[in-house]
PDB file of C-alpha atoms in Angstrom:
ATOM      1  CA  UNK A 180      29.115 188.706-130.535  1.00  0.00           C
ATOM      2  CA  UNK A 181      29.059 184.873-129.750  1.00  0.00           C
ATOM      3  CA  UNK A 182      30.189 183.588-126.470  1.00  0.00           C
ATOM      4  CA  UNK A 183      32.246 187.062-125.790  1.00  0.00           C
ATOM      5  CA  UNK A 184      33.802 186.314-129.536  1.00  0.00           C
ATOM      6  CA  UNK A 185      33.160 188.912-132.512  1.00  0.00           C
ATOM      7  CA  UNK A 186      33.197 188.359-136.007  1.00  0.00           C
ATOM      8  CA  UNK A 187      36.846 188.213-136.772  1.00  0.00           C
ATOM      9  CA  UNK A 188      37.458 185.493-133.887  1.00  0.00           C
ATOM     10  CA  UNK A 189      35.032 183.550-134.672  1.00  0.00           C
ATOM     11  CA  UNK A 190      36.536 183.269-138.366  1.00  0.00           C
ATOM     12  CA  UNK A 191      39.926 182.839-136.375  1.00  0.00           C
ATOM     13  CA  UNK A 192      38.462 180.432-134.688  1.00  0.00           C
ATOM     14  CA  UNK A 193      37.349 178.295-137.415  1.00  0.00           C
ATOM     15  CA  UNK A 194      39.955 179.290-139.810  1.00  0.00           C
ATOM     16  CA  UNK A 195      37.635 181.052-142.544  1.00  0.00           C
ATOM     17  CA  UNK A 196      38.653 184.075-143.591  1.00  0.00           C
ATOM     18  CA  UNK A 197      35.265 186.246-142.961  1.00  0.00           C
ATOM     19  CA  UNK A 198      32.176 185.555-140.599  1.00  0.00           C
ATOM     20  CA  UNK A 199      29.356 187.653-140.715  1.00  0.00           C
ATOM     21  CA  UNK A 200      27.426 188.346-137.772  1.00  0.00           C
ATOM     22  CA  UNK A 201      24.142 189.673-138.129  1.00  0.00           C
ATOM     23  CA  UNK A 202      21.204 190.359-135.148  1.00  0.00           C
ATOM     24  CA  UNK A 203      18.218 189.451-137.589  1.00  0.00           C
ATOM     25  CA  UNK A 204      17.666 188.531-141.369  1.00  0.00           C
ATOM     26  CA  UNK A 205      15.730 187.242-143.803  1.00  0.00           C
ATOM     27  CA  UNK A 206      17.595 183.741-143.787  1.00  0.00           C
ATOM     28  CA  UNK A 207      20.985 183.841-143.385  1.00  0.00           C
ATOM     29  CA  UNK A 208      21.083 181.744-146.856  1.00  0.00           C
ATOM     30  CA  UNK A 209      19.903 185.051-148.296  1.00  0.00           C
ATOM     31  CA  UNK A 210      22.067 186.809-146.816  1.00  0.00           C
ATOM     32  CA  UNK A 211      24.773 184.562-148.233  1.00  0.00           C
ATOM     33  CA  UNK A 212      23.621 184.806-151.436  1.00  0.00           C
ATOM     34  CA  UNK A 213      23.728 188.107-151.515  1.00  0.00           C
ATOM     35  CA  UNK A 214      27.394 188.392-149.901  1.00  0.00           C
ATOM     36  CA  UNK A 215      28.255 185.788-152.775  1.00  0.00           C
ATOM     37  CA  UNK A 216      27.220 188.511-155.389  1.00  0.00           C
ATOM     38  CA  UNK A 217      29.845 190.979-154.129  1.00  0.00           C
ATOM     39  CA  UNK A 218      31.970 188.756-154.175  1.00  0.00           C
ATOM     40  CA  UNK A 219      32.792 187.273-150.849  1.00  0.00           C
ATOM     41  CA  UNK A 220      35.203 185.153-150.449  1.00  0.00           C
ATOM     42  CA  UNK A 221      34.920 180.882-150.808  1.00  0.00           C
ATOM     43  CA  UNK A 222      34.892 179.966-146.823  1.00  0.00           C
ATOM     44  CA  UNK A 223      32.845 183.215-145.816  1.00  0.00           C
ATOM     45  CA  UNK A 224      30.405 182.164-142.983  1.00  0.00           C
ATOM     46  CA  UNK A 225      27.176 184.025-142.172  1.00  0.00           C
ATOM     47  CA  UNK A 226      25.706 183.649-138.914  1.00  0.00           C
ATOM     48  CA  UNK A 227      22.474 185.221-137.141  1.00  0.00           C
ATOM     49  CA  UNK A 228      21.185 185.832-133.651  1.00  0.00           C
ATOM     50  CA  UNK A 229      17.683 185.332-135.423  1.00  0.00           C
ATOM     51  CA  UNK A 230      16.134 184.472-139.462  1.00  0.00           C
ATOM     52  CA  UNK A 231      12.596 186.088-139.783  1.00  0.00           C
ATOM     53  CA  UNK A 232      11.943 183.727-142.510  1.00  0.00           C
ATOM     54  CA  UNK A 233      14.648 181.036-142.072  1.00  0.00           C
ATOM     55  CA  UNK A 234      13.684 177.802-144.403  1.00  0.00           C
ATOM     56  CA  UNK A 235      14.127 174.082-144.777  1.00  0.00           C
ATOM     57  CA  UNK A 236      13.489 172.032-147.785  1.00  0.00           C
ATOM     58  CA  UNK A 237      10.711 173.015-150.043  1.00  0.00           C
ATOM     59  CA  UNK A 238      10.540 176.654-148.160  1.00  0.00           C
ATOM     60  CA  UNK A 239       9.406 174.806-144.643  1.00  0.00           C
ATOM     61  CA  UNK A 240       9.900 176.893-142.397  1.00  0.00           C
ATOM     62  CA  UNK A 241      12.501 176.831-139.697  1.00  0.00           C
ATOM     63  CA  UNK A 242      12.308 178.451-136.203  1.00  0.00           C
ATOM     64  CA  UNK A 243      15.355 180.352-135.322  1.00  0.00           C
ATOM     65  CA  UNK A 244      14.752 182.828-132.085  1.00  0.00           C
ATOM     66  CA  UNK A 245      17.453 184.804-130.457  1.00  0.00           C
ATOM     67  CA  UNK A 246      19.987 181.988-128.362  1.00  0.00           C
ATOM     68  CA  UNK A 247      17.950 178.781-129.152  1.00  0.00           C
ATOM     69  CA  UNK A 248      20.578 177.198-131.602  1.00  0.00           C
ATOM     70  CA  UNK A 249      23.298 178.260-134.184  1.00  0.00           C
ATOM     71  CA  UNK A 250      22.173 179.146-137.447  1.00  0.00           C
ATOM     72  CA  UNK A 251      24.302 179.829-140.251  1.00  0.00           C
ATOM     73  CA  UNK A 252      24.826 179.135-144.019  1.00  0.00           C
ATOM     74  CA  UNK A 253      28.906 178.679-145.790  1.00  0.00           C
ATOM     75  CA  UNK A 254      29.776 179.945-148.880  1.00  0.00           C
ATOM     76  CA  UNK A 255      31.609 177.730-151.143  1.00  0.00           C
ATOM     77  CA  UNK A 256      32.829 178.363-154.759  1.00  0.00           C
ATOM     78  CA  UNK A 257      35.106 175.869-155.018  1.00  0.00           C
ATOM     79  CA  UNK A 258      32.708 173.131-155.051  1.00  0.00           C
ATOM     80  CA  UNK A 259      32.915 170.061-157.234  1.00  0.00           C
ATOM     81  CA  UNK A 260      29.712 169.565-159.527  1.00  0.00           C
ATOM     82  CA  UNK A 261      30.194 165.949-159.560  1.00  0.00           C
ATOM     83  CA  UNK A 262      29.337 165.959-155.929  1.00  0.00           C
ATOM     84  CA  UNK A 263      26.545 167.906-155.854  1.00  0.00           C
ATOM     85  CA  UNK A 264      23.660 165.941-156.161  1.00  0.00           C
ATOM     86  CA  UNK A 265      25.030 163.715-152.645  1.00  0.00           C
ATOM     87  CA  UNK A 266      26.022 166.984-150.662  1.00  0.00           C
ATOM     88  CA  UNK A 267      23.519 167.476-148.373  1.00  0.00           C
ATOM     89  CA  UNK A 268      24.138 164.057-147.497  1.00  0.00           C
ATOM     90  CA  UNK A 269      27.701 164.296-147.088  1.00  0.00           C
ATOM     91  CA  UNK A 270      27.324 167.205-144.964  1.00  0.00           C
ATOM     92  CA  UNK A 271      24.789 165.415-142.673  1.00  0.00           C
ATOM     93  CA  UNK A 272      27.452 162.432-142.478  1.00  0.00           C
ATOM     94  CA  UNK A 273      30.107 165.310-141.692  1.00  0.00           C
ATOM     95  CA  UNK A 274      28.319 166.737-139.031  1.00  0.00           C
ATOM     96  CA  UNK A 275      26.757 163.781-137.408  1.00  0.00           C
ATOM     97  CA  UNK A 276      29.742 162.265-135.737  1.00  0.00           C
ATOM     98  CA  UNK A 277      30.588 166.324-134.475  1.00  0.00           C
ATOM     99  CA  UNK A 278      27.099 166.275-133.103  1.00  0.00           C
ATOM    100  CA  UNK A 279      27.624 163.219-131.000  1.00  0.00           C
ATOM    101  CA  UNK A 280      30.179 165.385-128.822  1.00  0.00           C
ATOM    102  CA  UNK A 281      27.463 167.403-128.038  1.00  0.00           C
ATOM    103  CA  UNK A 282      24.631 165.408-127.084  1.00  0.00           C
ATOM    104  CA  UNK A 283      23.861 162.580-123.719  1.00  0.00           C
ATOM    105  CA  UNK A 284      26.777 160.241-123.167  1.00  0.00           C
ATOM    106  CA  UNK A 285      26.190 157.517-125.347  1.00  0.00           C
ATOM    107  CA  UNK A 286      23.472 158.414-127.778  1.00  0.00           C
ATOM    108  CA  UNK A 287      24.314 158.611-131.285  1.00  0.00           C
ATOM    109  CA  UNK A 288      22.727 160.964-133.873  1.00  0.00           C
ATOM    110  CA  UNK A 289      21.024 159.550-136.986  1.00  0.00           C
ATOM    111  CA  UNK A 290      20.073 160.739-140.409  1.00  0.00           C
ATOM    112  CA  UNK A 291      16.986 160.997-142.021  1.00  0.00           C
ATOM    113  CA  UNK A 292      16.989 161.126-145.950  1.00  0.00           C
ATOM    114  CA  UNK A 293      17.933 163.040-146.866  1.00  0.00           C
ATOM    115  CA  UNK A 294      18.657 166.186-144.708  1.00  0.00           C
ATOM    116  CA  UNK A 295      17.765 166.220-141.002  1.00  0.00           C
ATOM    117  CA  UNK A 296      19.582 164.737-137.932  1.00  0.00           C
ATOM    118  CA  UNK A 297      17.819 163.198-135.347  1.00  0.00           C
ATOM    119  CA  UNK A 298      18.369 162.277-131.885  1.00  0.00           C
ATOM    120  CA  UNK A 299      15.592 159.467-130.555  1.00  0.00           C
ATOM    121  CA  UNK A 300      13.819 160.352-133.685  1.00  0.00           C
ATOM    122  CA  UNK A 301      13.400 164.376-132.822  1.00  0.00           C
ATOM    123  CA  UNK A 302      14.885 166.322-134.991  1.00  0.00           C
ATOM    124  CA  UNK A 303      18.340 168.004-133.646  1.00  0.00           C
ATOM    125  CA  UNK A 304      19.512 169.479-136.922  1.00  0.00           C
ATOM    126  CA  UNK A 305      18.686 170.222-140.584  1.00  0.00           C
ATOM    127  CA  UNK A 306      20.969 170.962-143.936  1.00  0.00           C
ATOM    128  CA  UNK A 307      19.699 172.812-146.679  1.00  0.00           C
ATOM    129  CA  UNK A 308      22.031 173.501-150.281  1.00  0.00           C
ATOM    130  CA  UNK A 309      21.863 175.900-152.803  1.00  0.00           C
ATOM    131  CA  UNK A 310      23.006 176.260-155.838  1.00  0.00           C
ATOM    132  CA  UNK A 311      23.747 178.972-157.921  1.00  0.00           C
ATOM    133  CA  UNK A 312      24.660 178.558-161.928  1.00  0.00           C
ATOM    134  CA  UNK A 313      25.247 180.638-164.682  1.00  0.00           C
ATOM    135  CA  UNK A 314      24.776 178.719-167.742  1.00  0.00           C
ATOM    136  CA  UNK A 315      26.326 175.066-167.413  1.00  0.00           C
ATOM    137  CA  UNK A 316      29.067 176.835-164.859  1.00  0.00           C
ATOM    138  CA  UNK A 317      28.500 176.195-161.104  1.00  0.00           C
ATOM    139  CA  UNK A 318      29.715 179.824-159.409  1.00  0.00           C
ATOM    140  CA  UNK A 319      29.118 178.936-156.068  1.00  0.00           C
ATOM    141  CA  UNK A 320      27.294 176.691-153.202  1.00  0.00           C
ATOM    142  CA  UNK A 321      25.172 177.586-149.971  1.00  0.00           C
ATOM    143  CA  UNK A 322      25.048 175.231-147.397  1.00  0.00           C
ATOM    144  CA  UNK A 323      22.888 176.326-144.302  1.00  0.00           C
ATOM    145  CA  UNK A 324      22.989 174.094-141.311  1.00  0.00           C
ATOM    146  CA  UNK A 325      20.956 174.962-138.273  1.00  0.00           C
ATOM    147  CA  UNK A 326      20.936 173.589-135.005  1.00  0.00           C
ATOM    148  CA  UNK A 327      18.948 173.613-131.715  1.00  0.00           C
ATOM    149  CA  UNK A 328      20.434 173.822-128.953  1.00  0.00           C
ATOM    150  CA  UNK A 329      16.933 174.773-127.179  1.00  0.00           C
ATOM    151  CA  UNK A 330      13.666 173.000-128.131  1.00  0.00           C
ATOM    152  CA  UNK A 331      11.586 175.618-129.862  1.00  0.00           C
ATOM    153  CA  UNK A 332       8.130 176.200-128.408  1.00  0.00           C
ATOM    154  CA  UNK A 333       6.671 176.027-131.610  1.00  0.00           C
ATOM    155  CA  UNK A 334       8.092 172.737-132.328  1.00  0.00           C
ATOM    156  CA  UNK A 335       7.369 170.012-129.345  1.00  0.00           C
ATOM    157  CA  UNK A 336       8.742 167.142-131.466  1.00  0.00           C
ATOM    158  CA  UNK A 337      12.421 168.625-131.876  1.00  0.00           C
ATOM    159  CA  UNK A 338      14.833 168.192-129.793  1.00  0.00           C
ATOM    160  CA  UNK A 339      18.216 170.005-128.825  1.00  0.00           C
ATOM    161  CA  UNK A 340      22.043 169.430-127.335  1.00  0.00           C
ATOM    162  CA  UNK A 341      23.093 168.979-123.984  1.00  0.00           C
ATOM    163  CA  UNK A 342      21.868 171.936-121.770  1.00  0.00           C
ATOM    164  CA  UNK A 343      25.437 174.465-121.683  1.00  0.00           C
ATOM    165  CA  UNK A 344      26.712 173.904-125.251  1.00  0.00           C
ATOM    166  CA  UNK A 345      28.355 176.915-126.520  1.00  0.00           C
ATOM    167  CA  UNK A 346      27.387 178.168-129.680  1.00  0.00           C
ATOM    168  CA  UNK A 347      31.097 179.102-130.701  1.00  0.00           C
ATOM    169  CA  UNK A 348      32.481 175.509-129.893  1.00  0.00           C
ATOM    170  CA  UNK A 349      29.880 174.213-131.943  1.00  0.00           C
ATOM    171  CA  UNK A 350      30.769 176.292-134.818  1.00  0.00           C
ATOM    172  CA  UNK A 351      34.115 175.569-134.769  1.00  0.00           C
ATOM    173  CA  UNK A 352      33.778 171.927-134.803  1.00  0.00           C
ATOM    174  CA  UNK A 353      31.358 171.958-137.436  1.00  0.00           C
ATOM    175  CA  UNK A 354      33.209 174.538-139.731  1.00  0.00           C
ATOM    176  CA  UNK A 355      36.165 171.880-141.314  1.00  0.00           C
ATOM    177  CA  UNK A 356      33.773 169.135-141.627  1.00  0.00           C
ATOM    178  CA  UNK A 357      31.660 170.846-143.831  1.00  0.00           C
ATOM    179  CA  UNK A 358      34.400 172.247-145.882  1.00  0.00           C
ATOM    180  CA  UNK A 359      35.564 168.992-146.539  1.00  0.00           C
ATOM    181  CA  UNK A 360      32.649 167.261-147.640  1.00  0.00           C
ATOM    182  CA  UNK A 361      31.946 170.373-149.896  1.00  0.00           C
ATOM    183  CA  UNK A 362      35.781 169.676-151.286  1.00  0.00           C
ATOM    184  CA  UNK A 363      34.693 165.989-152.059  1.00  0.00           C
ATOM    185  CA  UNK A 364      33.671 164.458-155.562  1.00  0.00           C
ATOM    186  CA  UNK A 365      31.825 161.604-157.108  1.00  0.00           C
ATOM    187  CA  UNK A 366      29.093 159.567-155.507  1.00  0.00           C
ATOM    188  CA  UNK A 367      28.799 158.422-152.073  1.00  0.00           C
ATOM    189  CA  UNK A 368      32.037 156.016-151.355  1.00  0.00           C
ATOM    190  CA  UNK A 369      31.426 153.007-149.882  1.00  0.00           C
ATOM    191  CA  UNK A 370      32.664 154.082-146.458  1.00  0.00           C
ATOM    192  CA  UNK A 371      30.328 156.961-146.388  1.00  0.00           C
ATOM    193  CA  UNK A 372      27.316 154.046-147.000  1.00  0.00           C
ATOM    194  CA  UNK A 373      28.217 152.059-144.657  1.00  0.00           C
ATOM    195  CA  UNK A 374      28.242 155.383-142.111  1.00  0.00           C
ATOM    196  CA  UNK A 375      24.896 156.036-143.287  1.00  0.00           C
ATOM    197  CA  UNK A 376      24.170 152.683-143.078  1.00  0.00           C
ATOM    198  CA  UNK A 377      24.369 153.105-139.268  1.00  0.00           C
ATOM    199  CA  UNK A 378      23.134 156.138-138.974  1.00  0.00           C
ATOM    200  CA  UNK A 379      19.865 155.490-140.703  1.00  0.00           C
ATOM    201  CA  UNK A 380      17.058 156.485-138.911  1.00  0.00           C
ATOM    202  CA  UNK A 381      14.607 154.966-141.121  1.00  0.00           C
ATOM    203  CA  UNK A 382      16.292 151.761-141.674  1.00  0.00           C
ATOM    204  CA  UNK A 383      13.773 148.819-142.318  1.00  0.00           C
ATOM    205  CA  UNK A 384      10.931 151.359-141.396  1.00  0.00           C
ATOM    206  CA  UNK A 385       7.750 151.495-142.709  1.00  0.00           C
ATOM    207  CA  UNK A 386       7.301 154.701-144.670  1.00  0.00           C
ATOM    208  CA  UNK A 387       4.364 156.543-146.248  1.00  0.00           C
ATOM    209  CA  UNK A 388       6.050 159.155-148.187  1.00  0.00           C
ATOM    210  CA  UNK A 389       7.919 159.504-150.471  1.00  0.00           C
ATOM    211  CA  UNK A 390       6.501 156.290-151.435  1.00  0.00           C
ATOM    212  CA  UNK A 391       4.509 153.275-149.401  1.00  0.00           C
ATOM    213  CA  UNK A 392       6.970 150.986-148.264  1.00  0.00           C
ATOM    214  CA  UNK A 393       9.943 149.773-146.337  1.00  0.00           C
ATOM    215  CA  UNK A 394      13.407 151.936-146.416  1.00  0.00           C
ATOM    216  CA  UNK A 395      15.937 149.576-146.949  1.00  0.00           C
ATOM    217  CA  UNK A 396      18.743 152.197-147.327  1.00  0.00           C
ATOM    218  CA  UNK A 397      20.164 154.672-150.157  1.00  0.00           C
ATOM    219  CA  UNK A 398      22.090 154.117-153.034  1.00  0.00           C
ATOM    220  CA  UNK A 399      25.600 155.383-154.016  1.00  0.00           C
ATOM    221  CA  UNK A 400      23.986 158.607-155.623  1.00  0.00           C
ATOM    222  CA  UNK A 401      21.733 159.522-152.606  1.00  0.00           C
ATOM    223  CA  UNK A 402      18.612 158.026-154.004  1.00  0.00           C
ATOM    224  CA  UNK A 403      16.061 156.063-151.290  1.00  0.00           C
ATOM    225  CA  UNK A 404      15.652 152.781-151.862  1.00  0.00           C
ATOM    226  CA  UNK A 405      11.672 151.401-150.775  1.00  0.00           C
ATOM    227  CA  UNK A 406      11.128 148.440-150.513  1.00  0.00           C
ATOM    228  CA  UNK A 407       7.395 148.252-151.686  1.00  0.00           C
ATOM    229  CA  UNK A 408       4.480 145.253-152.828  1.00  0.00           C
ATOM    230  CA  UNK A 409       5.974 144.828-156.349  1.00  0.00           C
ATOM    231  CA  UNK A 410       9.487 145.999-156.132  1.00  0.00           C
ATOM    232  CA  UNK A 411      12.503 147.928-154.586  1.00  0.00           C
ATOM    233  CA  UNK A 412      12.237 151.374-156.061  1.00  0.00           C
ATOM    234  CA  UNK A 413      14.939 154.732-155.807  1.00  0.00           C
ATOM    235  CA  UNK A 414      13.275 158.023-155.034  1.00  0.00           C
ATOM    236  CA  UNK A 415      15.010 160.521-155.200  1.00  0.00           C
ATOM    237  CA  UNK A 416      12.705 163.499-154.412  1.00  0.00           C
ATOM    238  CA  UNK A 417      10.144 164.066-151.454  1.00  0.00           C
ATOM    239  CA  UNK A 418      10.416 163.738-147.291  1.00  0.00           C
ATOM    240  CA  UNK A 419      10.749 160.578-145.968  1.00  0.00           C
ATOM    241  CA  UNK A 420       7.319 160.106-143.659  1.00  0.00           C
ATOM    242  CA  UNK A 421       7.069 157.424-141.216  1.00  0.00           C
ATOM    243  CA  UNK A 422       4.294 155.162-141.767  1.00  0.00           C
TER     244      UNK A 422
END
């Protein structure tokens, strides 16, 4: 239970129609996954008290212990492929204005390319999306979103929401957002670049990854722009590193 709330109020709650609750697995992406194969509904939610191996980007690891945040991964099959390539950036520009609820009076939360939200440059949350094809048909979409709402131990540089946040308010604030970005298509509009335009937490920084330069924003397909010596370039793969 969350908050005093099982499984079937908590999809109640945020008007999914399944949540799974589970005490400790792998990564609750897996565990997604794996619902997705028999055939779990588009909307199902998994959540855990605790991953053993939860992951980031490029299989980083992410801590998840018992009551320090809210980690869970939706299921979507009803996503459209034209959107994929921006989602996890769509999702962080979802979530971001939800997040400012739940953090100090008057502090807003930024994004870093192209995944993580950061509060004073400490990383509150992270997004991580999955696909899953068979042949040139996408069957469905895991989106994992974890957040703090304790600073881990092992990670001094994070940081985490306003001391009494409720796990179960959190999830059902965050639970339509997501949907509908998942629900959109195309590039980025121009609405959702200007957000991200001032949201960006590397704007006019100095960078050393994923390429020596100055970040001078992202382009309507999620790329990076750097500004470097020669020219502006796009990158579109990598962690953005502060120089």
């Amino acid at each position: 239970m969350i908050d005093g709330l099982d499984a079937i109020a908590l999809a109640t709650l945020a008007g999914v129609p399944r949540v799974a609750l589970c005490d400790l697995v792998s990564s609750t992406m897996d565990e997604a996954n794996d619902l997705a194969e028999q055939d779990a509904p588009s909307g199902t939610v998994v959540i855990a008290e605790r991953q053993s191996d939860g992951r980031g980007r490029f299989g980083r690891r992410w801590s998840s212990e018992p009551g320090m945040g809210l980690w869970m991964t939706l299921l979507e099959r009803e996503v459209e492929p034209s959107g994929l390539g921006v989602l996890s950036l769509r999702v962080g520009l979802a979530i971001a204005p939800v997040l400012d609820r739940f953090v100090d009076a008057g502090v807003q939360v930024s994004i870093k390319w192209p995944n993580d939200l950061l509060v004073n440059r400490r990383k509150l949350a992270g997004v991580l999306i999955e696909a899953r094809w068979r042949e040139s048909t996408l069957e469905w979409v895991t989106i994992g979103i974890g957040v703090n709402l304790i600073v881990p131990l092992d990670q001094p540089a994070a940081t985490a929401l306003v001391e009494g946040t409720r796990r179960s308010d959190l999830f059902r604030a965050i639970v339509a957002p997501v949907r509908a970005a998942c629900a959109a298509s195309g590039q980025l509009t121009q609405a959702e670049l200007l957000e991200f335009s001032a949201r960006d937490a590397a704007s006019n920084q100095l960078l050393a990854e994923p390429t020596v330069g100055r970040a001078r924003g992202i382009t309507s397909t999620g790329a990076l722009l750097v500004e470097t010596s020669m020219e502006t370039v796009q990158c579109r793969r990598g962690s953005l590193v502060f120089a």
